[in-house]
Amino acid sequence: MAPFMQESSTHSVTEAAKHLTLSPSVSIKKQSKLVYEPGRTSVENHPNYEYDDFRPIFPDVHWEPLTEVPYEDRGVQGDPQFRNLLADATDIFDYNPKIGTEIHGVNLNKLTNAQKDDLARLIATRGVVFFRDQTDFDIAAQRQLGEYFGKLHKHATTSVPRRGDLDDVHVVYNDEKSKDQRAKFTPTFLWHSDVTYEIQPPSYTSLKLLSGPPRGGGGDTLWSSQYAVYDMLSPGMQKYLEGLEALHSAQIQADGSIAAGRTVRREPVTTKHPLIRTHSVTGWKSVFFNPGFVTDIVGVPKAESNAIINYLNELIATTPEIHARFQWQKNDVAFWDNRICNHSASYGFAPHRRHAVRVAVHAERPVFDPAGKSQEEELSARYGLPRVNKDGSGQSNYND
């Protein structure tokens, strides 16, 4: 062993090397300039916060019940090859075959109507589409794009920007003073589809991150494809669930607001929707189920209802190949179709600030069309893929 390797010294390795003649087999490693602490990321201070007007408030106002409004799905007009939208794109890739697509080079603030139609069709097809670094896409542009797709939804209990004129914008906000609420929910319950208790639950929904943890600081969002959940079911189970309806209730959400001393701005409702719905753009069937809001399956015994709910919860929350996970950075935008996705935030990002604004659009009243198709079967036939084996019997020696 070389002598300097055995002695303690205040000199650096580089300094010591100046005074030594090393054999060809000995090398001096460079000192890394990277600073790394496992599991720790630097916390940003916000002394002059640029998004102060978008901090959350809970106004003490009351709104009339929602009534049904006309809805025209712009995705029907979109190009099946998305050629208008992709004319400006520099890259596009899927997260996996079932869900999630990321596009680079497209400015959401400068879309033509034809590109907007393509975007709607792509979201309806892929479930959720991601755009990085959309600095031009301010709240006015976000609302304007939402209004192109339909009537903006006003949430009855969650926060709105304190600017005061944006009651159709939902604020997501946590900072170092926020309470950690993970212990109050089961992991499956945190999976949800937004406000499915409305008579016309949302379709195209955008979320823009204004500020958040640095890379690796937590706060990712996951999406789960309900097209894929339907396709995981056996033909017999598909047929059975196609004949059922579920009750979606706003009461739990309203009770939470009341317990926190906040106003429920619209009376909570419970709405019956088909458990399987057919998408108006793709024609594909999907489960329409929400771990956060579905309380009962209609027309079956309570034990059977609970079994269906628990089974669908498990498929939605624990099936990796139907999930897309997005690691946010400032000014990133996610655009998803609330009709055919569930999503869940991931926690563990404290004490970082996480601040985002969401705009959602009322869709059609959910319907089931028996003539609808399976996404998996249609794409398998189109691309010559083998049929999925749904026979779970017998032994397996699967290892990964």
CSV table of C-alpha atoms in Angstrom, one decimal:
chain,number,residue,atom,x,y,z
A,1,MET,CA,0.0,0.0,0.0
A,2,ALA,CA,1.3,3.5,-0.8
A,3,PRO,CA,2.6,5.3,2.2
A,4,PHE,CA,0.3,8.3,2.0
A,5,MET,CA,-2.7,6.0,2.2
A,6,GLN,CA,-1.6,4.9,5.7
A,7,GLU,CA,-1.0,8.3,7.2
A,8,SER,CA,-3.3,11.0,8.4
A,9,SER,CA,-2.7,14.4,6.9
A,10,THR,CA,-4.3,17.8,6.6
A,11,HIS,CA,-3.3,18.0,3.0
A,12,SER,CA,-5.7,17.1,0.3
A,13,VAL,CA,-5.1,14.1,-1.9
A,14,THR,CA,-4.3,16.3,-4.8
A,15,GLU,CA,-1.8,18.3,-2.7
A,16,ALA,CA,-0.1,15.2,-1.4
A,17,ALA,CA,0.2,13.8,-4.9
A,18,LYS,CA,2.5,16.7,-5.9
A,19,HIS,CA,5.2,15.3,-3.5
A,20,LEU,CA,4.9,11.7,-4.4
A,21,THR,CA,6.0,9.5,-7.3
A,22,LEU,CA,3.2,7.0,-7.8
A,23,SER,CA,3.4,3.7,-9.5
A,24,PRO,CA,1.4,3.3,-12.7
A,25,SER,CA,-1.2,1.2,-10.9
A,26,VAL,CA,-2.2,4.0,-8.5
A,27,SER,CA,-4.7,6.6,-9.5
A,28,ILE,CA,-6.0,9.8,-7.9
A,29,LYS,CA,-9.8,10.2,-8.0
A,30,LYS,CA,-11.3,13.6,-8.6
A,31,GLN,CA,-13.3,15.2,-5.8
A,32,SER,CA,-17.0,15.5,-6.8
A,33,LYS,CA,-18.5,18.9,-6.9
A,34,LEU,CA,-22.0,17.5,-6.3
A,35,VAL,CA,-23.6,17.9,-2.9
A,36,TYR,CA,-25.9,15.0,-2.0
A,37,GLU,CA,-27.8,14.1,1.1
A,38,PRO,CA,-29.8,10.9,0.7
A,39,GLY,CA,-33.5,11.6,0.9
A,40,ARG,CA,-33.0,15.4,1.5
A,41,THR,CA,-33.6,18.3,-0.9
A,42,SER,CA,-33.0,22.0,-0.3
A,43,VAL,CA,-36.1,24.0,0.7
A,44,GLU,CA,-36.8,27.1,-1.2
A,45,ASN,CA,-37.6,30.3,0.6
A,46,HIS,CA,-40.4,32.6,-0.7
A,47,PRO,CA,-39.8,36.1,0.7
A,48,ASN,CA,-41.6,37.8,-2.2
A,49,TYR,CA,-43.9,35.2,-3.5
A,50,GLU,CA,-45.0,35.9,-7.1
A,51,TYR,CA,-48.2,33.8,-6.7
A,52,ASP,CA,-49.5,35.5,-3.6
A,53,ASP,CA,-52.8,36.2,-5.2
A,54,PHE,CA,-53.3,32.5,-5.8
A,55,ARG,CA,-53.0,31.4,-2.2
A,56,PRO,CA,-56.2,29.6,-1.0
A,57,ILE,CA,-59.2,31.1,0.6
A,58,PHE,CA,-62.6,29.6,1.4
A,59,PRO,CA,-65.3,32.2,0.7
A,60,ASP,CA,-68.5,32.4,2.7
A,61,VAL,CA,-70.9,32.3,-0.2
A,62,HIS,CA,-73.8,30.1,-1.3
A,63,TRP,CA,-74.6,28.9,-4.8
A,64,GLU,CA,-77.7,27.4,-6.4
A,65,PRO,CA,-77.8,23.7,-7.2
A,66,LEU,CA,-76.3,22.7,-10.6
A,67,THR,CA,-78.6,22.1,-13.5
A,68,GLU,CA,-77.8,20.1,-16.6
A,69,VAL,CA,-76.1,22.2,-19.4
A,70,PRO,CA,-75.4,21.3,-23.0
A,71,TYR,CA,-72.1,19.7,-23.7
A,72,GLU,CA,-70.2,19.2,-27.0
A,73,ASP,CA,-67.1,17.1,-26.8
A,74,ARG,CA,-64.4,18.8,-28.9
A,75,GLY,CA,-62.5,15.6,-29.1
A,76,VAL,CA,-64.9,14.3,-31.6
A,77,GLN,CA,-63.6,16.9,-34.1
A,78,GLY,CA,-59.9,16.0,-33.4
A,79,ASP,CA,-57.7,14.3,-36.0
A,80,PRO,CA,-57.2,10.5,-35.1
A,81,GLN,CA,-53.5,11.0,-35.9
A,82,PHE,CA,-53.3,14.3,-33.9
A,83,ARG,CA,-51.5,15.9,-36.8
A,84,ASN,CA,-52.5,19.4,-36.0
A,85,LEU,CA,-51.4,19.2,-32.4
A,86,LEU,CA,-48.1,17.5,-33.3
A,87,ALA,CA,-47.2,20.0,-36.0
A,88,ASP,CA,-45.2,22.0,-33.4
A,89,ALA,CA,-44.1,19.1,-31.3
A,90,THR,CA,-40.4,18.2,-30.9
A,91,ASP,CA,-41.0,15.0,-29.1
A,92,ILE,CA,-43.8,12.8,-27.9
A,93,PHE,CA,-43.7,9.5,-25.9
A,94,ASP,CA,-46.0,7.3,-23.9
A,95,TYR,CA,-45.4,6.5,-20.3
A,96,ASN,CA,-46.7,2.9,-20.9
A,97,PRO,CA,-49.2,1.3,-23.3
A,98,LYS,CA,-52.2,2.0,-21.1
A,99,ILE,CA,-51.9,5.6,-19.9
A,100,GLY,CA,-49.8,8.7,-20.0
A,101,THR,CA,-48.2,10.7,-22.8
A,102,GLU,CA,-45.7,13.6,-22.6
A,103,ILE,CA,-45.3,16.2,-25.4
A,104,HIS,CA,-42.5,18.6,-25.9
A,105,GLY,CA,-42.4,21.7,-28.1
A,106,VAL,CA,-46.1,22.6,-27.8
A,107,ASN,CA,-47.1,25.9,-26.3
A,108,LEU,CA,-50.5,25.5,-24.7
A,109,ASN,CA,-51.1,29.3,-24.9
A,110,LYS,CA,-50.8,29.4,-28.7
A,111,LEU,CA,-53.0,26.5,-29.8
A,112,THR,CA,-55.3,26.8,-32.8
A,113,ASN,CA,-58.8,25.5,-32.5
A,114,ALA,CA,-57.8,22.5,-34.6
A,115,GLN,CA,-54.9,21.8,-32.2
A,116,LYS,CA,-57.3,22.1,-29.2
A,117,ASP,CA,-59.6,19.6,-30.8
A,118,ASP,CA,-56.6,17.2,-31.3
A,119,LEU,CA,-55.6,17.8,-27.7
A,120,ALA,CA,-59.0,16.8,-26.5
A,121,ARG,CA,-59.0,13.6,-28.6
A,122,LEU,CA,-55.5,12.7,-27.4
A,123,ILE,CA,-56.5,13.2,-23.7
A,124,ALA,CA,-59.6,11.1,-24.3
A,125,THR,CA,-57.4,8.4,-25.8
A,126,ARG,CA,-54.4,8.4,-23.5
A,127,GLY,CA,-56.1,9.5,-20.2
A,128,VAL,CA,-53.5,12.1,-19.2
A,129,VAL,CA,-51.1,14.2,-21.2
A,130,PHE,CA,-48.2,16.1,-19.8
A,131,PHE,CA,-46.5,19.4,-20.9
A,132,ARG,CA,-43.3,20.7,-19.4
A,133,ASP,CA,-42.3,24.3,-18.6
A,134,GLN,CA,-45.5,26.1,-19.8
A,135,THR,CA,-44.4,29.6,-18.6
A,136,ASP,CA,-46.8,31.4,-21.0
A,137,PHE,CA,-49.8,29.4,-19.8
A,138,ASP,CA,-51.1,31.7,-17.1
A,139,ILE,CA,-54.4,31.4,-15.3
A,140,ALA,CA,-56.2,33.5,-18.0
A,141,ALA,CA,-55.0,31.1,-20.7
A,142,GLN,CA,-55.7,28.1,-18.6
A,143,ARG,CA,-59.3,29.2,-18.1
A,144,GLN,CA,-59.7,30.2,-21.7
A,145,LEU,CA,-58.6,26.8,-22.9
A,146,GLY,CA,-60.9,25.2,-20.4
A,147,GLU,CA,-63.9,27.3,-21.6
A,148,TYR,CA,-63.2,26.1,-25.2
A,149,PHE,CA,-63.9,22.6,-24.0
A,150,GLY,CA,-67.0,23.4,-21.9
A,151,LYS,CA,-68.5,25.1,-18.9
A,152,LEU,CA,-66.0,25.5,-16.1
A,153,HIS,CA,-66.8,23.7,-12.8
A,154,LYS,CA,-67.1,25.6,-9.5
A,155,HIS,CA,-66.2,23.4,-6.5
A,156,ALA,CA,-68.5,23.7,-3.5
A,157,THR,CA,-65.9,23.1,-0.8
A,158,THR,CA,-62.3,23.4,-1.8
A,159,SER,CA,-60.3,26.6,-1.9
A,160,VAL,CA,-60.2,29.2,-4.6
A,161,PRO,CA,-57.6,31.9,-5.3
A,162,ARG,CA,-57.7,34.8,-2.9
A,163,ARG,CA,-57.6,37.2,-5.9
A,164,GLY,CA,-61.3,37.0,-5.6
A,165,ASP,CA,-62.5,36.7,-9.2
A,166,LEU,CA,-61.7,33.1,-9.9
A,167,ASP,CA,-64.3,31.0,-8.2
A,168,ASP,CA,-64.1,28.4,-11.0
A,169,VAL,CA,-60.4,27.7,-10.2
A,170,HIS,CA,-59.4,25.2,-7.6
A,171,VAL,CA,-56.2,25.8,-5.5
A,172,VAL,CA,-53.9,23.0,-4.3
A,173,TYR,CA,-51.7,24.4,-1.6
A,174,ASN,CA,-49.5,23.0,1.1
A,175,ASP,CA,-46.5,24.6,2.9
A,176,GLU,CA,-44.4,24.1,6.0
A,177,LYS,CA,-47.3,25.1,8.2
A,178,SER,CA,-49.8,22.6,6.7
A,179,LYS,CA,-50.9,19.6,8.7
A,180,ASP,CA,-49.9,16.1,7.4
A,181,GLN,CA,-53.2,14.4,6.8
A,182,ARG,CA,-52.0,11.0,5.5
A,183,ALA,CA,-53.1,9.2,8.6
A,184,LYS,CA,-56.7,10.3,8.1
A,185,PHE,CA,-57.1,8.2,4.9
A,186,THR,CA,-56.5,4.8,3.6
A,187,PRO,CA,-54.2,4.7,0.5
A,188,THR,CA,-57.0,3.5,-1.7
A,189,PHE,CA,-59.3,6.3,-0.6
A,190,LEU,CA,-56.9,8.9,-1.8
A,191,TRP,CA,-57.4,7.6,-5.3
A,192,HIS,CA,-60.3,9.6,-6.8
A,193,SER,CA,-61.9,11.1,-9.8
A,194,ASP,CA,-62.9,14.7,-9.3
A,195,VAL,CA,-66.5,15.5,-8.1
A,196,THR,CA,-68.1,12.5,-9.7
A,197,TYR,CA,-71.2,13.2,-7.5
A,198,GLU,CA,-72.2,16.0,-9.9
A,199,ILE,CA,-74.9,15.3,-12.5
A,200,GLN,CA,-72.2,16.2,-15.2
A,201,PRO,CA,-68.9,15.3,-13.7
A,202,PRO,CA,-65.8,16.9,-15.4
A,203,SER,CA,-64.1,15.8,-18.5
A,204,TYR,CA,-61.0,17.7,-19.5
A,205,THR,CA,-59.1,18.9,-16.5
A,206,SER,CA,-55.8,20.9,-16.3
A,207,LEU,CA,-53.5,21.3,-13.3
A,208,LYS,CA,-50.5,23.7,-13.5
A,209,LEU,CA,-47.8,23.7,-10.8
A,210,LEU,CA,-46.9,27.2,-9.7
A,211,SER,CA,-44.3,26.1,-7.2
A,212,GLY,CA,-43.3,22.8,-5.8
A,213,PRO,CA,-40.6,20.6,-4.3
A,214,PRO,CA,-37.4,20.3,-6.3
A,215,ARG,CA,-36.7,17.1,-8.2
A,216,GLY,CA,-36.8,14.2,-5.8
A,217,GLY,CA,-38.6,16.2,-3.1
A,218,GLY,CA,-41.9,14.3,-3.4
A,219,GLY,CA,-45.3,15.5,-4.4
A,220,ASP,CA,-45.7,13.4,-7.5
A,221,THR,CA,-49.2,12.6,-8.9
A,222,LEU,CA,-50.3,9.2,-10.1
A,223,TRP,CA,-53.1,8.5,-12.6
A,224,SER,CA,-54.9,5.2,-13.1
A,225,SER,CA,-56.7,4.2,-16.3
A,226,GLN,CA,-60.3,3.1,-15.9
A,227,TYR,CA,-60.3,1.8,-19.5
A,228,ALA,CA,-57.7,-0.6,-18.3
A,229,VAL,CA,-59.6,-1.5,-15.2
A,230,TYR,CA,-62.6,-2.5,-17.3
A,231,ASP,CA,-60.3,-4.6,-19.5
A,232,MET,CA,-58.8,-6.4,-16.5
A,233,LEU,CA,-62.2,-7.9,-15.7
A,234,SER,CA,-63.4,-11.3,-17.0
A,235,PRO,CA,-66.1,-11.2,-19.6
A,236,GLY,CA,-68.6,-12.4,-17.1
A,237,MET,CA,-67.7,-9.7,-14.6
A,238,GLN,CA,-67.8,-7.1,-17.3
A,239,LYS,CA,-71.3,-8.1,-18.2
A,240,TYR,CA,-72.4,-8.2,-14.6
A,241,LEU,CA,-71.0,-4.7,-13.8
A,242,GLU,CA,-72.5,-3.2,-17.0
A,243,GLY,CA,-75.9,-3.7,-15.5
A,244,LEU,CA,-75.2,-1.9,-12.2
A,245,GLU,CA,-75.2,1.7,-11.0
A,246,ALA,CA,-73.3,3.4,-8.2
A,247,LEU,CA,-74.1,6.1,-5.8
A,248,HIS,CA,-71.6,9.0,-5.7
A,249,SER,CA,-72.0,11.2,-2.7
A,250,ALA,CA,-70.7,14.7,-1.9
A,251,GLN,CA,-71.6,14.3,1.8
A,252,ILE,CA,-68.2,13.1,3.1
A,253,GLN,CA,-66.5,16.1,1.5
A,254,ALA,CA,-69.1,18.5,2.8
A,255,ASP,CA,-68.8,17.1,6.3
A,256,GLY,CA,-65.0,17.6,6.3
A,257,SER,CA,-65.5,21.2,5.3
A,258,ILE,CA,-68.1,21.8,8.1
A,259,ALA,CA,-65.8,20.2,10.6
A,260,ALA,CA,-63.1,22.6,9.6
A,261,GLY,CA,-65.4,25.5,10.1
A,262,ARG,CA,-65.8,26.3,6.4
A,263,THR,CA,-68.8,27.1,4.3
A,264,VAL,CA,-70.3,24.5,2.0
A,265,ARG,CA,-71.1,26.7,-0.9
A,266,ARG,CA,-73.6,24.4,-2.6
A,267,GLU,CA,-75.7,21.8,-0.9
A,268,PRO,CA,-74.2,18.3,-1.1
A,269,VAL,CA,-75.8,15.9,-3.5
A,270,THR,CA,-75.9,12.2,-4.1
A,271,THR,CA,-76.1,11.1,-7.7
A,272,LYS,CA,-76.6,7.7,-9.4
A,273,HIS,CA,-74.3,6.9,-12.3
A,274,PRO,CA,-73.7,3.8,-14.4
A,275,LEU,CA,-70.8,1.7,-13.0
A,276,ILE,CA,-69.6,1.1,-16.6
A,277,ARG,CA,-69.7,4.1,-19.0
A,278,THR,CA,-68.9,4.5,-22.7
A,279,HIS,CA,-66.7,7.3,-23.8
A,280,SER,CA,-68.3,9.7,-26.3
A,281,VAL,CA,-65.0,10.2,-28.3
A,282,THR,CA,-63.3,6.8,-28.3
A,283,GLY,CA,-66.3,4.6,-28.0
A,284,TRP,CA,-64.4,2.6,-25.4
A,285,LYS,CA,-66.0,1.2,-22.2
A,286,SER,CA,-64.5,2.1,-18.9
A,287,VAL,CA,-65.2,1.6,-15.2
A,288,PHE,CA,-66.7,4.7,-13.7
A,289,PHE,CA,-65.8,4.3,-10.1
A,290,ASN,CA,-64.4,6.6,-7.5
A,291,PRO,CA,-62.9,5.3,-4.2
A,292,GLY,CA,-63.4,8.7,-2.7
A,293,PHE,CA,-67.1,9.3,-3.5
A,294,VAL,CA,-68.8,5.9,-4.3
A,295,THR,CA,-70.7,4.8,-1.2
A,296,ASP,CA,-73.0,2.0,-2.5
A,297,ILE,CA,-73.7,-0.2,-5.5
A,298,VAL,CA,-77.4,0.1,-6.3
A,299,GLY,CA,-79.7,-3.0,-6.3
A,300,VAL,CA,-77.4,-5.5,-4.6
A,301,PRO,CA,-77.0,-6.6,-1.0
A,302,LYS,CA,-74.7,-4.5,1.1
A,303,ALA,CA,-72.1,-7.3,1.5
A,304,GLU,CA,-72.1,-7.7,-2.3
A,305,SER,CA,-71.8,-3.9,-2.7
A,306,ASN,CA,-68.9,-3.7,-0.4
A,307,ALA,CA,-67.2,-6.6,-2.2
A,308,ILE,CA,-67.5,-4.9,-5.5
A,309,ILE,CA,-66.2,-1.6,-4.0
A,310,ASN,CA,-63.2,-3.3,-2.4
A,311,TYR,CA,-62.4,-5.2,-5.5
A,312,LEU,CA,-62.4,-2.1,-7.8
A,313,ASN,CA,-60.4,-0.2,-5.2
A,314,GLU,CA,-57.7,-2.8,-5.3
A,315,LEU,CA,-57.5,-2.9,-9.1
A,316,ILE,CA,-57.3,0.9,-9.3
A,317,ALA,CA,-54.8,1.4,-6.6
A,318,THR,CA,-52.5,-1.6,-6.9
A,319,THR,CA,-52.1,-2.4,-10.6
A,320,PRO,CA,-48.7,-0.9,-11.7
A,321,GLU,CA,-49.2,-1.3,-15.5
A,322,ILE,CA,-52.3,0.9,-15.5
A,323,HIS,CA,-50.6,3.8,-13.6
A,324,ALA,CA,-48.7,6.8,-14.9
A,325,ARG,CA,-46.6,8.7,-12.3
A,326,PHE,CA,-45.6,12.3,-13.0
A,327,GLN,CA,-42.7,14.1,-11.2
A,328,TRP,CA,-43.6,17.7,-11.3
A,329,GLN,CA,-41.4,20.7,-11.9
A,330,LYS,CA,-42.4,24.4,-11.8
A,331,ASN,CA,-44.7,25.5,-14.7
A,332,ASP,CA,-45.5,21.9,-15.7
A,333,VAL,CA,-49.1,21.1,-16.8
A,334,ALA,CA,-51.0,17.9,-16.6
A,335,PHE,CA,-54.2,17.6,-18.7
A,336,TRP,CA,-56.4,14.6,-18.0
A,337,ASP,CA,-59.9,13.2,-18.8
A,338,ASN,CA,-61.7,12.9,-15.5
A,339,ARG,CA,-64.2,10.5,-17.0
A,340,ILE,CA,-61.7,7.7,-17.5
A,341,CYS,CA,-59.0,8.3,-14.9
A,342,ASN,CA,-58.6,8.2,-11.2
A,343,HIS,CA,-55.6,10.0,-9.7
A,344,SER,CA,-53.9,10.3,-6.4
A,345,ALA,CA,-51.4,12.8,-4.9
A,346,SER,CA,-48.3,11.4,-3.2
A,347,TYR,CA,-47.3,13.0,0.1
A,348,GLY,CA,-44.0,13.1,1.9
A,349,PHE,CA,-42.9,16.5,0.4
A,350,ALA,CA,-43.0,18.5,3.6
A,351,PRO,CA,-41.6,21.1,4.4
A,352,HIS,CA,-41.6,22.1,0.7
A,353,ARG,CA,-44.3,24.4,-0.7
A,354,ARG,CA,-46.6,22.7,-3.2
A,355,HIS,CA,-48.9,25.1,-5.0
A,356,ALA,CA,-51.0,24.4,-8.1
A,357,VAL,CA,-54.2,25.7,-9.8
A,358,ARG,CA,-56.8,23.4,-11.5
A,359,VAL,CA,-59.5,24.1,-14.1
A,360,ALA,CA,-62.1,21.5,-14.8
A,361,VAL,CA,-64.9,21.3,-17.4
A,362,HIS,CA,-68.4,19.9,-17.0
A,363,ALA,CA,-68.9,16.9,-19.4
A,364,GLU,CA,-72.0,14.9,-20.4
A,365,ARG,CA,-74.1,13.0,-18.0
A,366,PRO,CA,-72.4,9.5,-17.9
A,367,VAL,CA,-74.1,6.9,-20.1
A,368,PHE,CA,-73.5,3.3,-20.9
A,369,ASP,CA,-73.7,2.1,-24.5
A,370,PRO,CA,-73.8,-1.7,-24.9
A,371,ALA,CA,-72.3,-1.2,-28.4
A,372,GLY,CA,-69.1,0.3,-26.9
A,373,LYS,CA,-65.8,-1.4,-27.4
A,374,SER,CA,-62.9,-2.6,-25.3
A,375,GLN,CA,-59.7,-0.4,-25.6
A,376,GLU,CA,-57.5,-3.4,-25.2
A,377,GLU,CA,-59.3,-5.6,-27.7
A,378,GLU,CA,-59.4,-2.8,-30.3
A,379,LEU,CA,-55.8,-1.9,-30.0
A,380,SER,CA,-54.7,-5.6,-29.9
A,381,ALA,CA,-56.5,-6.2,-33.1
A,382,ARG,CA,-55.1,-3.0,-34.7
A,383,TYR,CA,-51.5,-3.9,-33.8
A,384,GLY,CA,-51.6,-7.7,-34.0
A,385,LEU,CA,-51.0,-8.2,-30.3
A,386,PRO,CA,-51.8,-11.5,-28.6
A,387,ARG,CA,-55.0,-11.7,-26.6
A,388,VAL,CA,-54.6,-11.2,-22.9
A,389,ASN,CA,-55.0,-14.4,-20.9
A,390,LYS,CA,-57.6,-13.9,-18.1
A,391,ASP,CA,-57.4,-17.4,-16.7
A,392,GLY,CA,-56.0,-17.0,-13.2
A,393,SER,CA,-56.0,-20.7,-12.3
A,394,GLY,CA,-53.0,-23.0,-12.0
A,395,GLN,CA,-49.5,-22.4,-10.8
A,396,SER,CA,-47.1,-19.7,-11.9
A,397,ASN,CA,-43.3,-19.3,-11.5
A,398,TYR,CA,-43.3,-15.6,-12.4
A,399,ASN,CA,-40.3,-13.7,-11.3
A,400,ASP,CA,-39.1,-10.2,-12.2
